[in-house]
Amino acid sequence: MHSEDVHKRFGRLEVLKGVSLEVTKGETVCIIGPSGSGKTTFLRCINHLEKIDDGRIEVNGQLIGYRQKKGKLVEDSERNIARQRTQIGMVFQRFNLFPHKTALENVIEAPVHVLGTPKEQAVGLGKALLGRVGLADKVDAYPGKLSGGQQQRVAIARALAMGPALMLFDEPTSALDPEVTGEVLSVMEELARAGTTMIVVTHEMGFARKAANRVVMMDDGLIIEDGTPEHFFEAPTHERTKQFLSKIL
């Protein structure tokens, strides 16, 4: 993923003020920062849930949401944008599962209807992914019968089912009870170890320290610090980063 000088405004409010970030294949990058710093907006711009006002974002070498026309960027067709989104998995704070479908049906929905994967093949993949997130015994359970942590793990399996080049996580544990947060984070740690390319907006500093290759600090619409977890937690250079960490660690 490559973003260059990304700007985003909501009316007069400039939320992103020139965000540039490079995430290489197989890397896990955690984005931290105070509420209102632009973290979630930036994540939503990566898969074009929000349109950017300036700059460019590429995933797998492809421009996201726009195409080049006569030296200018123009918004791409809905069809192309939908196709690009299949390459980007997103896990939200809320799980957004279909309540009337089982865990397995939730996971295979997009591969079957969007990618055209034969149902039998999708079922095999879905069961394998639910096993990977520790839910092999919940294949036929409906979301209403699952805990928040289990629902979030189904949501992770659902995003993985598309075989995305990039996984985005928007504070995936913030709506969960503390005792189930760990089960979701351990699934994410396993994905990081397996070389899944991930960008994670999180307040979970233990996860950032353990699983991230790099940690990025955002403040007031800008990236103000970018370094290894060691650099970040032991010797951050920016005063604002030191301040923020002192409040939460």
C-alpha atoms as one frame of an Amber mdcrd trajectory, in Angstrom:
protein
   0.000   0.000   0.000   1.321   3.384  -0.969  -0.344   6.663  -0.028   1.014
  10.001  -1.059   0.023  13.405   0.330  -3.583  12.356   0.998  -5.986  15.154
   1.936  -9.575  14.754   3.077 -12.038  17.486   3.984 -15.516  17.325   5.453
 -16.886  20.753   4.568 -14.439  23.247   6.014 -12.840  20.758   8.344  -9.625
  19.281   6.978  -9.311  15.847   8.588  -6.296  14.561   6.623  -3.647  17.159
   5.874  -1.188  15.292   3.663  -0.770  11.694   4.790   1.980   9.656   3.145
   2.554   6.048   4.157   4.259   3.047   2.581   3.335  -0.462   3.723   5.222
  -3.291   2.063   3.924  -6.800   1.393   3.861  -8.934   4.533   4.181  -5.984
   6.887   1.936  -5.207   9.873   1.663  -1.495  10.570  -0.233  -0.185  13.599
  -1.635   3.332  13.547  -2.091   4.940  16.948  -3.114   8.403  18.046  -5.800
  10.372  19.879  -9.474  10.377  18.856 -10.109  12.790  16.011  -6.560  12.522
  14.634  -7.802  11.073  11.299  -6.881   7.399  11.792 -10.253   5.890  10.880
 -10.818   8.378   8.057  -7.455   7.424   6.549  -8.326   3.722   6.748 -11.686
   4.365   5.067  -9.934   6.297   2.296  -7.696   3.302   1.547 -10.651   1.263
   0.334 -12.522   4.305  -1.003 -15.319   4.247   1.557 -14.349   7.920   1.760
 -13.288   9.862  -1.335 -10.019  11.726  -1.035  -9.716  15.390  -2.011  -6.068
  15.317  -2.983  -3.125  12.933  -3.243  -3.179   9.281  -4.302  -3.517   5.825
  -2.814  -2.294   2.624  -4.456  -2.769  -0.978  -3.398  -0.829  -3.664  -5.254
   0.409  -0.972  -7.626  -3.148  -0.004  -8.618  -4.705   3.397  -8.016  -7.661
   3.099  -5.660 -10.892   4.902  -6.520  -9.419   6.963  -9.335  -7.844   6.622
 -12.738  -5.471   8.822 -14.632  -7.065  10.809 -17.447  -5.127  13.457 -19.369
  -2.700  13.870 -16.492  -5.500  14.291 -13.937  -7.111  11.888 -11.505 -10.802
  11.261 -12.173 -13.080   9.062 -10.111 -13.200   5.494 -11.348 -16.359   3.598
 -12.273 -18.364   1.911  -9.500 -17.588  -1.410 -11.142 -13.818  -0.909 -11.002
 -14.008   0.389  -7.444 -16.019  -2.684  -6.397 -13.417  -4.910  -8.074 -10.576
  -3.125  -6.269 -12.373  -3.519  -2.945 -12.246  -7.297  -3.311  -8.472  -6.924
  -2.843  -8.877  -5.088   0.466 -10.353  -6.827   3.507 -11.830  -4.607   6.193
 -12.697  -5.445   9.789 -14.721  -2.768  11.582 -15.345  -2.002  15.255 -18.820
  -3.441  14.820 -19.060  -6.864  13.260 -21.837  -6.198  10.698 -22.609  -9.893
  10.262 -25.846 -11.004   8.604 -27.943 -12.038  11.627 -30.067 -14.501   9.606
 -27.039 -16.379   8.251 -24.807 -18.867  10.065 -21.121 -18.182  10.675 -20.242
 -20.268   7.605 -22.866 -18.582   5.418 -21.516 -15.175   6.451 -17.993 -16.218
   5.449 -18.908 -17.713   2.042 -21.401 -15.013   0.993 -18.899 -12.759  -0.819
 -16.685 -15.464  -2.418 -19.813 -17.091  -3.922 -21.697 -13.952  -4.988 -18.863
 -11.539  -5.745 -15.995 -13.762  -6.904 -18.197 -16.533  -8.349 -16.404 -19.240
  -6.325 -18.261 -22.577  -6.669 -20.263 -23.182  -3.483 -18.566 -26.469  -2.604
 -15.141 -24.849  -2.862 -16.291 -21.824  -0.848 -17.649 -24.086   1.911 -14.281
 -25.875   2.167 -12.468 -22.536   2.335 -14.979 -21.126   4.837 -14.617 -24.090
   7.185 -10.818 -23.877   6.976 -10.891 -20.143   7.780 -13.293 -20.592  10.699
 -10.889 -23.263  11.971  -8.026 -20.819  11.588  -9.772 -18.256  13.801 -10.596
 -20.951  16.392 -14.264 -21.414  15.504 -14.355 -24.820  13.824 -17.153 -25.829
  16.210 -19.290 -22.754  15.425 -19.764 -23.266  11.674 -23.561 -23.577  11.976
 -24.065 -21.028  14.776 -25.971 -17.811  14.134 -24.361 -14.484  15.202 -26.952
 -14.012  17.969 -25.611 -17.148  19.658 -21.971 -16.004  19.511 -20.070 -13.740
  21.901 -18.738 -10.418  20.638 -15.239 -11.897  20.367 -16.530 -14.855  18.370
 -18.517 -12.571  16.059 -15.426 -10.457  15.444 -13.441 -13.607  14.600 -16.158
 -14.591  12.093 -15.804 -11.085  10.621 -12.035 -11.637  10.272 -12.616 -14.995
   8.543 -15.149 -13.314   6.255 -12.614 -10.655   5.226  -9.908 -13.300   4.665
 -12.257 -15.368   2.476 -11.762 -12.917  -0.394  -8.016 -13.600  -0.430  -7.221
  -9.880  -0.065  -3.824  -8.323  -0.753  -4.314  -6.029   2.249  -6.257  -6.308
   5.511  -7.499  -3.174   7.294  -8.587  -3.273  10.937 -10.392  -0.317  12.486
 -10.076  -0.656  16.265 -11.375  -4.236  16.037 -11.455  -4.779  19.811 -12.847
  -1.431  20.993 -16.447  -2.695  21.203 -15.472  -5.917  23.004 -15.409  -6.880
  26.657 -11.833  -7.051  27.992 -11.972 -10.822  28.563 -12.662 -11.590  24.871
 -10.301  -8.961  23.468  -7.362 -11.352  23.825  -8.907 -14.039  21.616  -9.299
 -11.567  18.741  -5.794 -10.129  19.203  -4.241 -13.604  19.204  -5.897 -14.346
  15.829  -4.470 -11.059  14.518  -1.020 -11.915  15.904  -1.161 -15.235  14.049
  -2.056 -13.407  10.815   0.879 -11.023  11.340   3.271 -13.947  11.918   1.948
 -15.625   8.761   2.896 -12.534   6.721  -0.554 -11.055   6.079  -0.226  -7.416
   5.008  -2.150  -5.476   7.647  -2.853  -1.902   8.690  -4.349  -1.800  12.174
  -5.817   1.248  13.879  -5.671   0.305  17.542  -5.383   1.396  21.164  -3.948
  -2.023  22.081  -0.329  -1.135  22.756   0.573  -4.695  23.768  -0.494  -5.874
  20.320   1.415  -3.042  18.603   4.551  -3.893  20.569   4.287  -7.612  19.877
   2.905  -7.938  16.350   3.725  -4.743  14.444   6.730  -4.279  12.201   6.130
  -0.548  12.441   4.048   1.785  14.537   2.773   5.076  13.145   1.509   7.969
  15.255  -1.149  10.272  13.816  -2.068  13.606  15.302  -4.289  16.327  13.867
  -4.482  14.801  10.373  -0.777  14.086   9.953   1.661  11.259  10.558   4.113
  12.653  13.082   6.139   9.546  13.902   6.890   6.252  12.159   9.256   3.628
  13.517   9.782   0.145  14.910   7.938  -0.787  18.118  11.297  -0.579  19.957
  11.870   2.988  18.768   8.295   3.894  19.459   7.866   2.621  22.972  11.403
   3.184  24.226  12.685   6.316  22.494  10.042   8.242  20.509  11.398  11.464
  19.069   8.270  13.606  18.842   7.087  15.380  21.976   3.437  14.723  21.100
   4.127  10.964  20.866   5.815  10.972  24.291   2.838  12.849  25.720   0.295
  10.463  24.186   2.147   7.328  25.303   2.618   8.668  28.823  -1.162   8.940
  29.137  -2.002   5.440  27.941   0.910   3.277  29.020
